[in-house]
Coordinates of C-alpha atoms in Angstrom, one line a residue:
X33 CA 184.5 211.7 181.4
X34 CA 180.8 211.5 180.2
X35 CA 179.4 210.8 183.5
X36 CA 180.5 214.4 184.6
X37 CA 179.5 216.2 181.6
X38 CA 176.6 218.0 183.4
X39 CA 179.2 219.7 185.7
X40 CA 180.0 221.8 182.9
X41 CA 177.3 224.1 184.1
X42 CA 178.7 226.4 186.9
X43 CA 175.4 226.7 188.8
X44 CA 174.9 222.9 188.7
X45 CA 178.6 222.6 190.1
X46 CA 177.6 224.5 193.1
X47 CA 174.4 222.7 193.6
X48 CA 176.2 219.5 193.0
X49 CA 178.9 220.2 195.8
X50 CA 176.2 221.4 198.2
X51 CA 174.3 218.2 197.7
X52 CA 177.3 216.2 198.4
X53 CA 177.7 217.7 201.7
X54 CA 174.1 217.5 202.5
X55 CA 173.6 213.8 201.5
X56 CA 176.8 212.7 203.5
X57 CA 175.7 214.6 206.5
X58 CA 172.2 213.2 206.5
X59 CA 173.4 209.7 206.2
X60 CA 175.8 210.3 209.2
X61 CA 173.1 212.1 211.2
X62 CA 170.8 209.1 210.8
X63 CA 173.3 206.8 212.4
X64 CA 174.2 209.2 215.2
X65 CA 170.5 210.1 216.0
X66 CA 169.7 206.4 216.0
X67 CA 172.6 205.6 218.4
X68 CA 171.7 208.7 220.6
X69 CA 167.9 207.5 220.9
X70 CA 168.8 204.0 221.9
X71 CA 171.6 205.5 224.3
X72 CA 168.9 207.8 226.0
X73 CA 166.1 205.3 226.1
X74 CA 167.3 201.7 225.5
X75 CA 164.0 201.2 223.6
X76 CA 163.8 199.8 220.1
X77 CA 160.2 201.0 220.0
X78 CA 161.2 204.5 220.6
X79 CA 163.9 204.2 218.0
X80 CA 161.2 203.3 215.5
X81 CA 158.9 206.2 216.7
X82 CA 161.6 208.8 216.0
X83 CA 162.2 207.4 212.4
X84 CA 158.6 207.1 211.7
X85 CA 157.7 210.6 213.1
X86 CA 160.5 212.2 210.8
X87 CA 159.4 210.2 207.7
X88 CA 155.7 210.9 208.2
X89 CA 156.3 214.6 208.7
X90 CA 158.1 214.7 205.3
X91 CA 155.3 212.7 203.7
X92 CA 152.5 215.0 204.9
X93 CA 154.1 218.3 203.9
X94 CA 155.4 216.9 200.6
X95 CA 151.8 216.8 199.5
X96 CA 151.5 220.6 199.4
X97 CA 155.2 221.4 198.9
X98 CA 155.0 221.4 195.1
X99 CA 152.7 224.4 195.1
X100 CA 155.5 226.4 197.0
X101 CA 158.0 225.1 194.5
X102 CA 156.0 226.3 191.3
X103 CA 154.8 229.6 193.2
X104 CA 157.9 230.9 194.7
X105 CA 161.6 231.2 193.8
X106 CA 163.0 227.8 194.2
X107 CA 166.5 229.2 195.0
X108 CA 165.3 231.3 197.8
X109 CA 163.1 228.5 199.2
X110 CA 166.0 226.0 199.2
X111 CA 168.2 228.6 200.9
X112 CA 165.5 229.2 203.7
X113 CA 165.1 225.4 204.1
X114 CA 168.8 224.7 204.2
X115 CA 169.4 227.3 206.7
X116 CA 166.6 226.0 208.9
X117 CA 168.1 222.5 208.6
X118 CA 171.5 223.8 209.8
X119 CA 170.0 225.6 212.7
X120 CA 168.1 222.7 213.7
X121 CA 171.2 220.6 213.6
X122 CA 173.1 223.2 215.6
X123 CA 170.4 223.1 218.4
X124 CA 170.5 219.4 218.5
X125 CA 174.4 219.3 218.8
X126 CA 174.5 221.9 221.5
X127 CA 171.9 220.2 223.5
X128 CA 173.7 216.9 223.1
X129 CA 177.2 218.3 224.0
X130 CA 176.0 219.8 227.2
X131 CA 174.0 216.7 228.2
X132 CA 170.6 218.7 228.2
X133 CA 169.1 216.6 225.3
X134 CA 166.0 214.7 226.2
X135 CA 163.9 212.2 224.1
X136 CA 161.1 214.7 223.7
X137 CA 163.4 217.5 222.7
X138 CA 165.1 215.1 220.2
X139 CA 161.8 213.8 218.8
X140 CA 160.6 217.5 218.3
X141 CA 163.7 218.4 216.5
X142 CA 163.4 215.4 214.2
X143 CA 159.8 216.3 213.3
X144 CA 160.8 219.8 212.4
X145 CA 163.6 218.3 210.3
X146 CA 161.2 216.0 208.5
X147 CA 158.8 219.0 207.8
X148 CA 161.6 221.1 206.4
X149 CA 162.9 218.2 204.3
X150 CA 159.6 217.4 202.9
X151 CA 159.0 221.1 202.0
X152 CA 162.3 221.5 200.1
X153 CA 162.3 218.2 198.4
X154 CA 160.1 219.1 195.2
X155 CA 162.0 222.3 194.9
X156 CA 165.4 220.5 195.0
X157 CA 164.4 218.0 192.4
X158 CA 162.9 220.6 190.1
X159 CA 165.8 223.0 190.6
X160 CA 168.1 220.5 188.7
X161 CA 166.2 221.1 185.4
X162 CA 166.6 225.0 185.8
X163 CA 170.3 224.7 186.7
X164 CA 171.4 222.6 183.6
X165 CA 171.5 224.8 180.7
X166 CA 171.9 222.0 178.2
X167 CA 168.6 219.9 178.7
X168 CA 170.6 217.0 176.8
X169 CA 172.5 216.7 180.1
X170 CA 169.5 216.5 182.4
X171 CA 169.5 212.7 182.7
X172 CA 173.3 212.9 183.4
X173 CA 172.6 215.4 186.2
X174 CA 169.8 213.5 187.8
X175 CA 172.0 210.3 187.6
X176 CA 174.9 212.3 189.3
X177 CA 172.5 213.2 192.1
X178 CA 171.5 209.6 192.4
X179 CA 175.2 208.5 192.6
X180 CA 175.8 211.1 195.3
X181 CA 173.0 209.8 197.5
X182 CA 174.1 206.1 197.0
X183 CA 177.8 207.1 197.8
X184 CA 176.8 208.9 200.9
X185 CA 174.5 205.9 201.9
X186 CA 177.8 203.7 201.8
X187 CA 180.2 206.2 203.3
X188 CA 178.1 208.0 205.7
X189 CA 177.1 205.4 208.2
X190 CA 180.8 204.0 208.0
X191 CA 182.2 207.5 209.0
X192 CA 179.5 207.8 211.7
X193 CA 180.6 204.5 213.1
X194 CA 184.1 205.5 213.2
X195 CA 183.5 208.9 214.7
X196 CA 180.9 208.3 217.5
X197 CA 183.5 206.3 219.7
X198 CA 186.2 209.0 219.1
X199 CA 184.1 212.2 219.3
X200 CA 180.8 211.2 220.9
X201 CA 177.4 211.9 219.5
X202 CA 177.4 215.6 220.3
X203 CA 180.6 216.4 218.4
X204 CA 179.5 214.2 215.6
X205 CA 176.2 216.2 215.3
X206 CA 178.2 219.4 215.4
X207 CA 180.3 218.2 212.4
X208 CA 176.9 217.6 210.7
X209 CA 175.8 221.2 211.6
X210 CA 179.0 222.7 210.1
X211 CA 178.3 220.6 207.0
X212 CA 174.8 221.8 206.8
X213 CA 176.0 225.5 206.8
X214 CA 178.4 224.6 204.1
X215 CA 175.5 223.8 202.0
X216 CA 174.0 227.1 202.4
X217 CA 177.2 228.8 201.5
X218 CA 177.5 226.7 198.2
X219 CA 173.9 227.4 197.3
X220 CA 174.4 231.1 197.9
X221 CA 176.9 231.1 195.0
X222 CA 174.3 230.0 192.6
X223 CA 173.2 232.7 190.2
X224 CA 169.6 232.0 189.4
X225 CA 167.1 234.1 187.5
X226 CA 163.7 232.4 187.5
X227 CA 161.7 232.5 184.3
X228 CA 159.0 235.2 184.4
X229 CA 155.8 234.2 183.0
X230 CA 152.5 236.2 182.7
X231 CA 150.1 233.8 184.5
X232 CA 147.1 234.6 186.5
X233 CA 147.5 234.6 190.2
X234 CA 146.1 231.7 192.1
X235 CA 145.6 230.9 195.7
X236 CA 147.0 227.9 197.4
X237 CA 143.9 225.9 196.9
X238 CA 143.4 226.6 193.3
X239 CA 147.2 226.0 192.7
X240 CA 147.1 222.7 194.4
X241 CA 143.9 221.5 192.5
X242 CA 145.4 222.6 189.1
X243 CA 148.5 220.6 190.0
X244 CA 146.7 217.5 191.0
X245 CA 144.4 217.7 188.0
X246 CA 147.4 218.0 185.6
X247 CA 149.4 215.2 187.3
X248 CA 146.7 212.6 187.7
X249 CA 144.7 213.4 184.4
X250 CA 147.7 213.4 182.1
X251 CA 147.9 209.7 181.3
X252 CA 151.5 209.3 180.8
X253 CA 152.5 211.1 184.0
X254 CA 149.9 209.2 185.9
X255 CA 151.3 205.9 184.4
X256 CA 154.8 206.6 185.5
X257 CA 153.9 207.8 188.8
X258 CA 151.6 204.9 189.6
X259 CA 154.0 202.4 188.1
X260 CA 156.9 203.6 190.4
X261 CA 154.4 203.6 193.4
X262 CA 153.6 200.0 192.7
X263 CA 157.2 198.9 192.3
X264 CA 157.9 200.7 195.6
X265 CA 155.2 199.1 197.5
X266 CA 155.7 195.6 196.3
X267 CA 159.6 195.4 196.0
X268 CA 161.4 198.4 197.3
X269 CA 161.2 197.6 201.2
X270 CA 163.3 194.5 200.9
X271 CA 166.0 196.6 202.7
X272 CA 164.1 196.5 205.9
X273 CA 164.3 192.7 206.4
X274 CA 168.0 192.3 205.3
X275 CA 169.0 191.8 208.9
X276 CA 166.7 188.8 209.0
X277 CA 168.5 187.2 206.0
X278 CA 171.9 187.9 207.7
X279 CA 170.9 186.3 211.0
X280 CA 168.5 183.5 209.9
X281 CA 169.6 182.4 206.4
X282 CA 173.3 182.9 206.8
X283 CA 173.7 182.6 210.6
X284 CA 175.7 185.9 210.5
X285 CA 176.0 189.1 212.4
X286 CA 176.4 192.8 211.6
X287 CA 179.4 192.0 209.3
X288 CA 177.2 189.9 206.9
X289 CA 174.5 192.7 207.1
X290 CA 177.2 195.1 206.1
X291 CA 178.2 193.3 203.2
X292 CA 174.7 193.1 202.0
X293 CA 174.1 196.8 202.4
X294 CA 177.4 197.6 200.5
X295 CA 176.3 195.2 197.7
X296 CA 173.1 197.2 197.2
X297 CA 175.1 200.4 197.4
X298 CA 177.5 199.3 195.0
X299 CA 174.8 198.3 192.5
X300 CA 173.1 201.5 192.9
X301 CA 176.4 203.3 192.1
X302 CA 176.7 201.3 189.0
X303 CA 173.1 202.0 188.0
X304 CA 173.8 205.8 188.4
X305 CA 176.8 205.8 186.3
X306 CA 175.1 203.6 183.7
X307 CA 172.1 206.0 183.2
X308 CA 174.4 209.0 183.6
X309 CA 176.2 208.2 180.4
X310 CA 173.1 208.7 178.3
X311 CA 173.1 211.9 176.2
X312 CA 169.4 212.4 176.1
X313 CA 166.1 211.1 177.3
X314 CA 165.3 209.1 174.2
X315 CA 165.2 205.4 175.1
X316 CA 164.8 206.1 178.9
X317 CA 161.4 204.4 178.8
X318 CA 162.9 201.1 177.5
X319 CA 165.7 201.5 180.0
X320 CA 163.0 201.7 182.8
X321 CA 161.7 198.3 181.6
X322 CA 165.2 196.9 181.6
X323 CA 165.9 198.1 185.2
X324 CA 162.5 196.5 186.3
X325 CA 163.4 193.2 184.9
X326 CA 166.9 193.3 186.5
X327 CA 165.4 194.3 189.8
X328 CA 162.9 191.5 189.9
X329 CA 165.3 188.9 188.8
X330 CA 167.7 190.0 191.5
X331 CA 165.0 189.8 194.2
X332 CA 164.1 186.3 193.1
X333 CA 167.6 185.0 193.1
X334 CA 168.2 186.6 196.5
X335 CA 165.0 185.1 198.0
X336 CA 166.0 181.5 197.1
X337 CA 169.7 181.7 197.6
X338 CA 171.5 180.3 200.5
X339 CA 175.0 181.0 199.1
X340 CA 176.6 184.2 200.3
X341 CA 178.3 185.3 197.2
X342 CA 175.4 184.4 194.9
X343 CA 173.1 186.5 197.3
X344 CA 175.4 189.5 197.2
X345 CA 175.6 189.4 193.4
X346 CA 171.8 189.4 193.6
X347 CA 171.6 192.3 195.8
X348 CA 174.1 194.1 193.5
X349 CA 171.5 193.5 190.6
X350 CA 168.7 195.0 192.9
X351 CA 170.6 198.1 193.4
X352 CA 171.4 198.5 189.7
X353 CA 167.8 197.9 188.7
X354 CA 166.1 200.2 191.3
X355 CA 168.4 203.2 190.3
X356 CA 167.7 202.7 186.8
X357 CA 164.0 202.7 187.5
X358 CA 163.8 205.7 189.6
X359 CA 166.5 207.9 187.8
X360 CA 164.8 207.2 184.5
X361 CA 161.3 207.8 185.9
X362 CA 162.5 211.1 187.5
X363 CA 164.1 212.4 184.4
X364 CA 160.9 211.4 182.2
X365 CA 158.6 213.2 184.6
X366 CA 160.9 216.4 184.7
X367 CA 161.1 216.3 180.8
X368 CA 157.4 216.0 180.1
X369 CA 156.1 218.4 182.8
X370 CA 155.6 222.1 181.9
X371 CA 158.0 224.4 184.0
X372 CA 155.2 226.1 185.7
X373 CA 153.7 222.8 186.9
X374 CA 157.0 220.8 187.4
X375 CA 157.2 221.3 191.2
X376 CA 153.7 220.2 191.9
X377 CA 154.0 217.2 189.7
X378 CA 157.3 216.3 191.5
X379 CA 155.5 216.7 194.7
X380 CA 152.9 214.0 194.0
X381 CA 155.5 211.8 192.6
X382 CA 157.4 212.1 196.0
X383 CA 154.4 211.7 198.0
X384 CA 153.3 208.5 196.2
X385 CA 156.9 207.1 196.5
X386 CA 157.1 207.9 200.2
X387 CA 153.6 206.7 201.1
X388 CA 154.3 203.4 199.1
X389 CA 157.7 202.9 200.9
X390 CA 156.1 203.4 204.4
X391 CA 153.2 201.2 203.7
X392 CA 155.5 198.6 202.0
X393 CA 157.8 198.6 205.0
X394 CA 154.9 198.0 207.3
X395 CA 153.5 195.1 205.0
X396 CA 156.8 193.3 204.6
X397 CA 157.3 193.3 208.5
X398 CA 153.9 191.6 208.9
X399 CA 154.3 189.1 206.1
X400 CA 158.0 188.3 207.2
X401 CA 156.5 187.3 210.7
X402 CA 153.8 185.4 209.1
X403 CA 155.5 183.4 206.1
X404 CA 159.1 184.0 206.5
X405 CA 161.7 186.4 204.8
X406 CA 162.5 184.3 201.7
X407 CA 158.8 183.6 200.8
X408 CA 158.0 187.1 201.3
X409 CA 160.7 188.3 199.0
X410 CA 159.8 185.6 196.4
X411 CA 156.2 186.8 196.2
X412 CA 157.6 190.5 196.0
X413 CA 159.8 189.3 193.1
X414 CA 157.0 187.9 191.3
X415 CA 155.0 191.1 191.6
X416 CA 157.9 193.0 190.3
X417 CA 158.1 190.9 187.2
X418 CA 154.3 191.0 186.7
X419 CA 154.6 194.8 186.8
X420 CA 157.4 194.5 184.2
X421 CA 155.0 192.6 181.8
X422 CA 152.4 195.2 182.3
X423 CA 155.0 198.0 181.6
X424 CA 156.0 196.1 178.4
X425 CA 152.5 196.0 177.1
X426 CA 152.0 199.7 177.8
X427 CA 155.3 200.9 176.4
X428 CA 154.4 201.6 172.8
X429 CA 151.4 204.0 173.9
X430 CA 153.6 205.4 176.7
X431 CA 156.4 206.1 174.2
X432 CA 153.9 207.8 171.8
X433 CA 152.5 210.1 174.5
X434 CA 155.8 211.0 176.2
X435 CA 157.6 211.9 173.0
X436 CA 154.6 213.9 171.8
X437 CA 154.6 215.8 175.2
X438 CA 158.4 216.6 174.8
X439 CA 158.0 217.9 171.4
X440 CA 155.1 220.1 172.5
X441 CA 157.2 221.6 175.2
X442 CA 160.0 222.1 172.8
X443 CA 157.7 224.3 170.6
X444 CA 156.9 226.6 173.5

């Protein structure tokens, strides 16, 4: 099948399999940790503090992680990070099983997890480019990674919900720890020889400055990164207030909320498979515009709808659109960034995304309390569609610059 064509690369197959265990385990762990925090404290506030601490740790370290991705062997860096994550999971599992876990211990372990995750993220994204021998399959590989993540987001929480009553939180975390060690094993099978280039040695500060200068002074890169950040800030935080729609608009419960999240997940899978069938990056810029329009219209319909089946279709469209936006943007950024700077460029891309998502989640909570969930999303959809218009106007120049950059890299 065309969607699996990038798996023809043996190294990428090992990476893909490891990622499958990693994504599924991480989605399971989020549910288990959330349940464990609430069991220990009974506090929704402390539940939020744990999630925020984990995310802000990843955000802060990701600013600098790109320098490590470009400066050091990405394979070795990922092995160290994944091993640390597995050890962290084992400690958490053992403390929970023996009833020695406390809130402060759990918070500390989650902060460590956030820091390590933020450190490995740019290397993991950039590593895909190194593993796929035929660069025509890069779009497919990134789309496959996206489909893995979205599948895990559907399956992981469901599996955790089934296993927690049967095994308890501690043994669920032990299962996650075993899965984390399996990621290390699969990554160990990857045979990776980094490209050796004669380049002057730079200290951390100069490497960081060079990466920042290239990322934000290169107009087509800056445009894509800021566009994704704006879309994320205005529209991507809608998942935060889905429980409000389930309870207030549809007078439902967790079942209705489950239908909603599943619809988004299914749409995301469809988007990943759709983008994954592309043979090369030509036309991705237009596809990002299409994804933005679909996402904006989906949000608009969902914000006004009080009919469940129509709302679920609208959410499916939002999932489809947002994966097209992010997969297309990620592929373009990797394709037009020089290999020696790719990690740093991706770190700024990730930093802007995570910062915008955190700020957007904060803003959407305030606006929902002030003007209500439907009106908040209606304004968000208008903002997304306005960004689509700006993107459409900038598309001819963006296409010219990106294709010129790709040809320039091909000549080197």
